[in-house]
Coordinates of C-alpha atoms in Angstrom, one line a residue:
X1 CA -9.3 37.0 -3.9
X2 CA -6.5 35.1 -3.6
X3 CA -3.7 34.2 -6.7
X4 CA -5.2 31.3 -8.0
X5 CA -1.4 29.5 -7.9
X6 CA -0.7 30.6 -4.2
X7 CA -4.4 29.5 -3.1
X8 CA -4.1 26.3 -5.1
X9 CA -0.5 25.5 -3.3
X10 CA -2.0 26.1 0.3
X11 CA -5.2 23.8 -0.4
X12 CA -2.8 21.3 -1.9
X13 CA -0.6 21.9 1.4
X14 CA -3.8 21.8 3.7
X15 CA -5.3 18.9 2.6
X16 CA -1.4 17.0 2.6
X17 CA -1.2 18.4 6.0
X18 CA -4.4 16.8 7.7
X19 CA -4.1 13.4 5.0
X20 CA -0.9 12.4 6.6
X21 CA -1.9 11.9 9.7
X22 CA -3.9 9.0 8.8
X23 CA -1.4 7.1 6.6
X24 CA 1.2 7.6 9.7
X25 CA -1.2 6.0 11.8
X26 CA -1.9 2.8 10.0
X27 CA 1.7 2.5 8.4
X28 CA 3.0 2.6 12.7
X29 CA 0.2 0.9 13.9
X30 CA 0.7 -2.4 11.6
X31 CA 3.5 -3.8 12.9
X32 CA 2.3 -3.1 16.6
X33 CA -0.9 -5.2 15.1
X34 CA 1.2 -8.4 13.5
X35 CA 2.9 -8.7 16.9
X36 CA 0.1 -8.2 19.3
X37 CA -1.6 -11.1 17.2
X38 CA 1.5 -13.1 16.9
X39 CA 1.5 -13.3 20.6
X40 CA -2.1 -13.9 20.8
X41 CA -2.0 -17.0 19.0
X42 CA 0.8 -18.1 20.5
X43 CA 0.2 -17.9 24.3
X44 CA -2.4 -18.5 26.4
X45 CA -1.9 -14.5 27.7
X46 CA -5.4 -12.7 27.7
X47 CA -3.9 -9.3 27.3
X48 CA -2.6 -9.9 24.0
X49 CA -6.1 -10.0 22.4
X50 CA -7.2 -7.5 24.1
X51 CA -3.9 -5.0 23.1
X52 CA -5.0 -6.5 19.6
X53 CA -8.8 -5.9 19.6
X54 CA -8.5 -2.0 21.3
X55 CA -5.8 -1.1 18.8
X56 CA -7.1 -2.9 15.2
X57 CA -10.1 -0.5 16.2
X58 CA -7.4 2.6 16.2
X59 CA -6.2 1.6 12.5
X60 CA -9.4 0.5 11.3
X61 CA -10.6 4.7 11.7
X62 CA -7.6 5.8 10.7
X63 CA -7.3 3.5 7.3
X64 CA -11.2 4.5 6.8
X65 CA -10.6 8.4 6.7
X66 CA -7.4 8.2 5.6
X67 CA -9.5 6.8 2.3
X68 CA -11.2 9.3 2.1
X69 CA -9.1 12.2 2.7
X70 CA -6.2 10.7 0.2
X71 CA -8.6 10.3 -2.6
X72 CA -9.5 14.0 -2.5
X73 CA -5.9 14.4 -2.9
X74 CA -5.8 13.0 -6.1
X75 CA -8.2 15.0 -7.8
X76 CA -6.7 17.5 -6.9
X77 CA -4.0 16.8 -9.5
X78 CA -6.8 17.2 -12.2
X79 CA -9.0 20.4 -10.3
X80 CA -5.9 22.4 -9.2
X81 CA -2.7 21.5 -10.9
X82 CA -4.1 20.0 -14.6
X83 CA -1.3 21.3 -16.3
X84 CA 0.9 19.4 -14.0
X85 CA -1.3 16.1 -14.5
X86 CA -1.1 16.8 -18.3
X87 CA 2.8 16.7 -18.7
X88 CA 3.7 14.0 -15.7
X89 CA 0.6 11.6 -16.0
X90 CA 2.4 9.3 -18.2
X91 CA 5.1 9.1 -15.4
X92 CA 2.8 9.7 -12.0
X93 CA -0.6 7.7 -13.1
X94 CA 1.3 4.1 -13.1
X95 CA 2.3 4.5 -8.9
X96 CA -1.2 5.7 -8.2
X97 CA -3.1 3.2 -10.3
X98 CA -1.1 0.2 -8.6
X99 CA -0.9 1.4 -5.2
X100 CA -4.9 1.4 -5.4
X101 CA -5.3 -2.3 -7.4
X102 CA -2.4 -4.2 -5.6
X103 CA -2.0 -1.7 -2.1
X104 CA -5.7 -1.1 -1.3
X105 CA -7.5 -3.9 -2.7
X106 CA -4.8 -6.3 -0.8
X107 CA -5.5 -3.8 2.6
X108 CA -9.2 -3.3 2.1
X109 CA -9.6 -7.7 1.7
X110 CA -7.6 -9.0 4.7
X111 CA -8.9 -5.6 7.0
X112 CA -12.3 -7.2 7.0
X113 CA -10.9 -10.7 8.0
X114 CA -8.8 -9.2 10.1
X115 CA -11.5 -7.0 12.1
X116 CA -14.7 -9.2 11.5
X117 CA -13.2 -12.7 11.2
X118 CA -11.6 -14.0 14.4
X119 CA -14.3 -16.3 15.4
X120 CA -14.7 -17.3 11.7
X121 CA -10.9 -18.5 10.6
X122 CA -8.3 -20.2 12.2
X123 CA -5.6 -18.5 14.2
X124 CA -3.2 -19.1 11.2
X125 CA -5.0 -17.4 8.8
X126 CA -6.3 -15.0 11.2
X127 CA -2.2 -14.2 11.5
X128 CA -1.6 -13.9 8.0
X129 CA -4.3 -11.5 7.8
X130 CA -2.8 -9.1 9.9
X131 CA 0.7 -9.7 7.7
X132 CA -1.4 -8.9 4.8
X133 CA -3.0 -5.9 6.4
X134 CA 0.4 -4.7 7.3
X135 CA 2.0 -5.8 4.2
X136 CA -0.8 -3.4 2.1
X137 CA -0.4 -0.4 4.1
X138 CA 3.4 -0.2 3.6
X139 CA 2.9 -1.0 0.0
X140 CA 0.9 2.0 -0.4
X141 CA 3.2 4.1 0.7
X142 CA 5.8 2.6 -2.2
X143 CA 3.8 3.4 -4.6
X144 CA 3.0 7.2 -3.1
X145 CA 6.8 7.7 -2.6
X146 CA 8.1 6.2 -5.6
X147 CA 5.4 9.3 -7.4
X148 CA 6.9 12.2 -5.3
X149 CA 10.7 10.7 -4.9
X150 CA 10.8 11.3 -8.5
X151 CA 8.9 14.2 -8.6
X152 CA 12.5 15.6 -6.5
X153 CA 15.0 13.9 -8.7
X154 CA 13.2 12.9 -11.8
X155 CA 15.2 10.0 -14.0
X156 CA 13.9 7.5 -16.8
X157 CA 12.0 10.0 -19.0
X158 CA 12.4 12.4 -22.2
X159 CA 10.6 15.7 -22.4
X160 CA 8.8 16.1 -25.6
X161 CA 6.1 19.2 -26.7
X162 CA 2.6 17.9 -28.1
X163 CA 0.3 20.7 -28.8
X164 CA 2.5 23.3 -26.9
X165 CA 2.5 21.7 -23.7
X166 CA 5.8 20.2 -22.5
X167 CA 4.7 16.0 -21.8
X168 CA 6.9 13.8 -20.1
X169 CA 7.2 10.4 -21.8
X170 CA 8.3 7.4 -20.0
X171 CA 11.6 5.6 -21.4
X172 CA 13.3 3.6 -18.5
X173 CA 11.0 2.9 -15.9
X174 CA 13.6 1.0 -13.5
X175 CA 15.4 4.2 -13.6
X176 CA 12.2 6.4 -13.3
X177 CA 10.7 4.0 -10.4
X178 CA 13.7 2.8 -8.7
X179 CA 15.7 6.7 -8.6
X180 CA 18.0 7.9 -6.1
X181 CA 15.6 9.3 -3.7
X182 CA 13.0 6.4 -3.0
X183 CA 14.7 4.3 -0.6
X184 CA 16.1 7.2 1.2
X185 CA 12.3 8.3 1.3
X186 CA 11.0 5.4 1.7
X187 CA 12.9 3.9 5.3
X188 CA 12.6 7.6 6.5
X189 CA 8.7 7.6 6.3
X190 CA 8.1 4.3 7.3
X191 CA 10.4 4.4 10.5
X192 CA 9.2 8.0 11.1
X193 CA 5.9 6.5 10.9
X194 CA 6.6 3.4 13.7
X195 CA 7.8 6.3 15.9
X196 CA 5.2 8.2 15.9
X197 CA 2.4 5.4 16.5
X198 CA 5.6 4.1 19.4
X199 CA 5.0 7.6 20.8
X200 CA 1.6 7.7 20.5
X201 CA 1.4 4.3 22.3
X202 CA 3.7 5.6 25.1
X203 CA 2.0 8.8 25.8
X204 CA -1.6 7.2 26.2
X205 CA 0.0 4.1 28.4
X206 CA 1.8 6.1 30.6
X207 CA -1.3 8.8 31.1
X208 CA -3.4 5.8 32.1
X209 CA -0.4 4.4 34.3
X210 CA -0.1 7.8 36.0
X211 CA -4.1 7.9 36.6
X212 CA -4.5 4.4 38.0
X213 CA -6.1 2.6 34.9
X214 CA -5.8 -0.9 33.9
X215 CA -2.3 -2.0 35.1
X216 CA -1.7 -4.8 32.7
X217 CA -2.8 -3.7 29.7
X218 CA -1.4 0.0 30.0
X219 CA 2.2 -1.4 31.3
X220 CA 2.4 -4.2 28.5
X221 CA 1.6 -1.2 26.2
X222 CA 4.0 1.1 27.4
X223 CA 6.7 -1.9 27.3
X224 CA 6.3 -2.4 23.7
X225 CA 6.2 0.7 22.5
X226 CA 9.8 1.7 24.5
X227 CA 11.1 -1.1 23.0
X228 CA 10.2 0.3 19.2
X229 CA 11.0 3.9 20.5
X230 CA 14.4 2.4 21.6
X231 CA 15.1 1.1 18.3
X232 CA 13.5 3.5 15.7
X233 CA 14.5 6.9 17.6
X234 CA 18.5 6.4 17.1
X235 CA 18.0 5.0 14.1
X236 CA 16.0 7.7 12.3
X237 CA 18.6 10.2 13.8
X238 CA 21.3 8.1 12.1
X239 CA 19.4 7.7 9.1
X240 CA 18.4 11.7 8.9
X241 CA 21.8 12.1 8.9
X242 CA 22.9 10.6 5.8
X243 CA 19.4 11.4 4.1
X244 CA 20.9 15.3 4.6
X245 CA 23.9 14.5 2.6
X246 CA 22.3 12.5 0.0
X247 CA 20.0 15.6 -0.5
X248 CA 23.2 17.6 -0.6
X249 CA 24.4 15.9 -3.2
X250 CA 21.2 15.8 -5.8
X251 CA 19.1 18.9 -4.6
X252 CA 21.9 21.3 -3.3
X253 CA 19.2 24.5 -3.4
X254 CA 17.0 22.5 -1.1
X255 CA 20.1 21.7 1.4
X256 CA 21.2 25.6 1.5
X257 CA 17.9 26.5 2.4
X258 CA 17.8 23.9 5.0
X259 CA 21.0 25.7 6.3
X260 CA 20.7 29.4 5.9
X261 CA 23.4 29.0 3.2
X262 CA 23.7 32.1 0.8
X263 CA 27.3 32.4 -0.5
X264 CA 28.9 29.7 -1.9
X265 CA 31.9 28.4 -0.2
X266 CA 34.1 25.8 1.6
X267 CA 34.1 25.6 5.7
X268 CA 30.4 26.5 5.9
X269 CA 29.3 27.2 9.3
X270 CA 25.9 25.3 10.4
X271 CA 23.5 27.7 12.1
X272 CA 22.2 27.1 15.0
X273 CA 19.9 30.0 15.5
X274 CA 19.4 32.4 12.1
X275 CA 17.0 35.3 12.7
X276 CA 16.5 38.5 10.5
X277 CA 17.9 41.6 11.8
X278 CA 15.5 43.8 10.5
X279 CA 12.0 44.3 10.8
X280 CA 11.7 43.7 7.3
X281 CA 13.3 40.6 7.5
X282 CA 10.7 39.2 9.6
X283 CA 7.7 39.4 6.6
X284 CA 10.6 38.3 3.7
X285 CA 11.6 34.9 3.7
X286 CA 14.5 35.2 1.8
X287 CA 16.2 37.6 4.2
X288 CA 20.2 37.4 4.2
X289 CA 21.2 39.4 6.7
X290 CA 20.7 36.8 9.8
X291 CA 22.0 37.0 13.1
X292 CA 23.1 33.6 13.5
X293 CA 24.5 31.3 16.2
X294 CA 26.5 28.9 14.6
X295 CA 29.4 25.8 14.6
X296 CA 32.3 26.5 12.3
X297 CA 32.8 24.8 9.4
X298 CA 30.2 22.1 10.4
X299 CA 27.5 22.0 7.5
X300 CA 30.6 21.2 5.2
X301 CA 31.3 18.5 7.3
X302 CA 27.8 17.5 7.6
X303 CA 27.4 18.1 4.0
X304 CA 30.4 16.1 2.6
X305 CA 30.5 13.5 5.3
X306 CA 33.5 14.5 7.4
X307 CA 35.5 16.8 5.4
X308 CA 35.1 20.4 7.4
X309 CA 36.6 22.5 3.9
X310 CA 33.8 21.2 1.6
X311 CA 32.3 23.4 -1.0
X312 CA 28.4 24.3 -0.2
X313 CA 26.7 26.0 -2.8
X314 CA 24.7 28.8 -1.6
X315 CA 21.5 29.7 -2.6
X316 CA 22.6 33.3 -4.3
X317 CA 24.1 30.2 -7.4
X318 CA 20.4 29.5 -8.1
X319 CA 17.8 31.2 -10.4
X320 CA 14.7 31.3 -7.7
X321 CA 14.9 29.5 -4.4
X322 CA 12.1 28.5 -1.7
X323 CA 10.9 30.7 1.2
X324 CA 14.2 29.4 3.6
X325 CA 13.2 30.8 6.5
X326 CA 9.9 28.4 6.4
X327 CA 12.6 25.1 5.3
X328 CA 15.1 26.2 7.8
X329 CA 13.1 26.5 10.7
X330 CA 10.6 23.4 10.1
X331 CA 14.5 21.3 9.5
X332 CA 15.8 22.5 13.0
X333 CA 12.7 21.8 14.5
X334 CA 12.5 18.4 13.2
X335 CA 16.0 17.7 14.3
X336 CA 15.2 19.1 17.6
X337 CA 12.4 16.8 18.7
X338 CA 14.6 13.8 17.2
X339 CA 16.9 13.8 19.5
X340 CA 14.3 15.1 22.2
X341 CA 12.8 11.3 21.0
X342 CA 16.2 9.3 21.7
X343 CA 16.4 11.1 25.1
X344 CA 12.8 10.0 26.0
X345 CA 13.4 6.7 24.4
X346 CA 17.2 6.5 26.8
X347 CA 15.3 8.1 29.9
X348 CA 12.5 5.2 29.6
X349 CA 15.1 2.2 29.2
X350 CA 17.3 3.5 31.8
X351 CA 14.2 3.0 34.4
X352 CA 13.2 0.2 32.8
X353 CA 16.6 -1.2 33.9
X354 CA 15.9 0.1 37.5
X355 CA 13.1 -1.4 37.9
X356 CA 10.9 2.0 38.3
X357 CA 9.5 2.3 34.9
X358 CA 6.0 2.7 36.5
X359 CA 7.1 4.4 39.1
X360 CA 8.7 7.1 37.6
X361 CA 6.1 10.8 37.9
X362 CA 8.3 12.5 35.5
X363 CA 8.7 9.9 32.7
X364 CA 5.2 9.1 32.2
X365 CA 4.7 13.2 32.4
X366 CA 6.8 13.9 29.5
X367 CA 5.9 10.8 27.3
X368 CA 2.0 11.9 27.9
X369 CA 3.0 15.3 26.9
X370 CA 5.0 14.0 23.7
X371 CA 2.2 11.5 22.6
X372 CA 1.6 13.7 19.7
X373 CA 5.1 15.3 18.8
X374 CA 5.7 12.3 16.5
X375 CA 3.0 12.8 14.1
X376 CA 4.0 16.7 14.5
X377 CA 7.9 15.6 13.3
X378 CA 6.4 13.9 10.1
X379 CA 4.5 17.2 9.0
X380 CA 7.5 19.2 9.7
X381 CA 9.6 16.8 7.8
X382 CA 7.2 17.0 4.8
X383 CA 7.3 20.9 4.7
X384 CA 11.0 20.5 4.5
X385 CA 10.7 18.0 1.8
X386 CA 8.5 20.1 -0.1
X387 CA 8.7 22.9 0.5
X388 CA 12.5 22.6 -0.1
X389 CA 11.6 21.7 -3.3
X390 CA 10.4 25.2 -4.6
X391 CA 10.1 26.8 -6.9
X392 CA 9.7 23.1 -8.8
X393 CA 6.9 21.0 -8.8
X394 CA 9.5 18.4 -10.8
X395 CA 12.9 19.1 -10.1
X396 CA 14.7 20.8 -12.7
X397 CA 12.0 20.1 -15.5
X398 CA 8.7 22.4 -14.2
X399 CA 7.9 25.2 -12.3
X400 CA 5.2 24.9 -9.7
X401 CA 3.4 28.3 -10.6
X402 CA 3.4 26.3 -14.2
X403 CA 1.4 23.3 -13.6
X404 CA -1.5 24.8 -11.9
X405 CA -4.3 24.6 -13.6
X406 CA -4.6 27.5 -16.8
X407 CA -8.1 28.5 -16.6
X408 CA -8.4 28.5 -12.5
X409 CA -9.6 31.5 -11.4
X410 CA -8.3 33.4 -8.3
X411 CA -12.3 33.3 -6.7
X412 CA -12.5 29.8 -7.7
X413 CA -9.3 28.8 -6.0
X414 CA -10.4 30.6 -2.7
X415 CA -13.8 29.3 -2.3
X416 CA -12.2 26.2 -2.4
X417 CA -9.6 26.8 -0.3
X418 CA -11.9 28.2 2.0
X419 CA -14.3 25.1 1.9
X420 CA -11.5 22.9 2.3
X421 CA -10.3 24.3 5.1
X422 CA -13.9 24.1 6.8
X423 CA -14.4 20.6 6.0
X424 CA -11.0 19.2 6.9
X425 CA -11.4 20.8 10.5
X426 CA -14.5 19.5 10.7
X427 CA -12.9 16.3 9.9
X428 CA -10.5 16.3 11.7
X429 CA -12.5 17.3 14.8
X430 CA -14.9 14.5 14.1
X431 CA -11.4 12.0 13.9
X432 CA -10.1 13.4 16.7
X433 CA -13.2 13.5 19.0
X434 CA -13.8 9.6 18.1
X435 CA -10.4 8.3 19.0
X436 CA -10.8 10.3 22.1
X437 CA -13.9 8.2 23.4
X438 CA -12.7 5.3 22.1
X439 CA -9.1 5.9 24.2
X440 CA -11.1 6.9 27.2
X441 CA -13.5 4.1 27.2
X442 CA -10.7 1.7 27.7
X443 CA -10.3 -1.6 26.7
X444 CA -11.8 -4.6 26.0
X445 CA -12.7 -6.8 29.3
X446 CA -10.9 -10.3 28.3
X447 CA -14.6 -12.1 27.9
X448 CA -15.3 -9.7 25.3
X449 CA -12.8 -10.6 22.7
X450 CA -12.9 -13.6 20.7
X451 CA -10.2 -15.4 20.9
X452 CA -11.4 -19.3 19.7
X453 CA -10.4 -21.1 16.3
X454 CA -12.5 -21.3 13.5
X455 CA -15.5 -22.9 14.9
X456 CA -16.5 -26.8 14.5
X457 CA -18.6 -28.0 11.7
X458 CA -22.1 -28.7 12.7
X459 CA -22.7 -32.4 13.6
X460 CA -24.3 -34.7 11.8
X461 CA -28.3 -34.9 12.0
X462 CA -30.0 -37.8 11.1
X463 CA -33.8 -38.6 9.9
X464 CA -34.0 -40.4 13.8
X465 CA -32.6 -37.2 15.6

């Protein structure tokens, strides 16, 4: 059987793995939704409610199963990791408790007005309730990343004993709520998130321009999803930039593994390529001796923001570090398809301009082909994030193999595992096979989508009627 703390990290890393998905989904799709229905009750343009109907039906799954899937997530805390829960529930209960009373409830109320209600409501509050819809989505994910931005550089709290178990007790909760990490967390996911629902978009359009489906729909829906690929692709490049050397600066460890970096020292060479020399080196991923490809001096630069002789620590200063080759790999790959993402988004505007967006076999080739690589960007983000983070579970205060839960055995850990991993493929299959119909179904026809205000008050009868 399996350790009961390595088992318990990869059920924990499973279930993460498929959850996200969902959450990315809804979080990209909502401000595609607000504008779609923005237009839609502001022109007389039939595609607009039809580009709102086919894609609220998209998010409404994905919210639905997302649900699910993040509320197994949370017991986890109590099945797998209680000791964990029992030092950082203080701290970690308040995010989850609001993000499900003011996130959810505010999501879960307007969804149903927002899906069930168009012939019911006027088209202003019919608008709102897509704001609203959009506005709880990204309020979850406050909540969920003000939890784990502390969890990497915990502040606001004091670290007492009660009954032999270390207990973190809550003292400044601006501090503890509002720390270093959240907003850099917080803009990083949420553009992350447009960009992958922008490339989602994209890659279905362009398939169904390629193929001959419905011109007008699939071309409006390729428009306006270059438009956000144009704007969120540079930017998250930009912003992953300066993320790296905020986490240089408050999780060092995490930033040498990200580079390879062992020794400590100034004009630290960013590596390109790192791979073991040994055959050994392969099955350890800790290896140092790396045949690397690398830029002189640049991870100092990168690190320090320009200055090419800055000191990087190196992960030989630290007292445990994660597996690098794991953090290093998933962070190259991540940076890779970022700028693979500006060059689609450049290589889409560029025909755009010529007139030949539609025309173009290539383009809508390569966006069909990179429909998913947004969504796989976020999960290779996340294991950088952390993954990064190890050996902590909190940064500096706990040890992940000492918040798993004390009396789970190593059988009980993999039969879970095991059924996990069984029902989340079957899950995921099932989610996956039903956004496939619904994407090759097609849209709405324009007579089946309601599109009229709130509908008259019955007239008056009288006793000669």
């Amino acid at each position: 059987m399996i350790d009961p703390v390595l088992a318990s990290r990869l059920q924990f890393a499973l279930t993460t793995i498929v959850h996200i998905i969902f959450p990315v989904m809804s979080m990209g799709l909502a401000p595609f939704l607000v504008y779609f229905t923005w237009k839609e009750v502001r022109t007389d343009d039939p595609v607009y409610p039809r580009l709102r109907s086919f894609w609220t039906s998209v998010f409404a799954i994905s919210f639905v199963v997302g649900t699910v899937t993040g509320i197994v997530l949370e017991f986890e805390f109590g099945t797998n990791f209680a000791a964990f829960a029992t030092t950082a529930g203080e701290l970690f209960g308040g995010p989850l408790a609001v993000e499900g009373m003011m996130a959810f409830f505010l999501e879960a109320t307007f969804l149903g007005v927002f899906v069930f209600g168009r012939d019911r409501v006027s088209d202003r509050l019919y608008f709102l309730s897509s704001v609203f819809v959009g506005l709880g989505t990204w309020l979850s994910a406050v909540w969920i990343l003000v939890a784990n931005s502390w969890m990497q550089t915990p502040r606001g709290f004091e670290l007492a004993r009660e009954g032999g178990q270390p207990v973190v007790t809550l003292v400044d909760p601006v501090a503890a709520y509002a720390n270093p990490r959240f907003p850099w967390m917080f803009v990083h996911m949420q553009s992350a998130a447009v960009l992958s629902v922008a490339l989602f978009l994209a890659g279905v359009a362009a398939y169904y321009v390629r193929t001959g489906g419905d011109d007008r729909f699939w071309r409006m829906t390729l428009k306006v999803a270059l438009v956000a690929l144009l704007v969120t692709a540079p930017f998250q490049v930009l912003h992953g930039d300066s993320y790296a050397r905020h986490v240089a600066e408050t999780q060092p460890q995490k930033f040498a593994a990200m580079e390879a970096q062992y020794e400590t020292g100034p004009h630290a060479d960013l590596h390109l390529l790192a791979v073991p020399t040994s055959l050994d080196g392969f099955t350890d991923p800790r290896a140092e001796t790396l045949f690397t490809v690398s830029i002189p001096s640049l991870a100092s630069a990168l690190a320090s923001g320009g200055d090419p002789s800055a000191v990087v620590d190196g992960l030989n200063e630290f007292d445990g570090s994660p597996p690098v080759a794991f953090v290093f790999w998933s962070f190259r790959a991540m940076v890779g398809f970022g700028f693979w993402f500006i060059g689609l988004a450049l290589w889409g505007g560029y025909r755009w301009y010529q007139g030949r967006l539609f025309e173009s076999e290539r383009l809508l080739r390569a966006l069909t082909w990179s429909s998913l690589l947004g969504i796989l960007t976020v999960e290779l983000g996340w294991i950088v994030t952390e993954v990064g983070r190890q050996p902590w579970v909190i940064q500096g205060v706990m040890r992940t193999t000492d918040g798993v839960s004390p009396g789970l055995t190593g059988t009980e850990a993999t039969v879970t595992l095991v059924g996990f991993a069984g029902g989340y493929a079957l899950l995921l299959a099932l989610y996956s096979g039903v956004i496939f119909r619904l994407l090759r179904s097609g849209p709405p026809d324009a007579a089946d989508v309601t599109t009229s205000e709130a509908p008259a008050p019955p007239e008056e009868v009288t006793v000669d009627d």
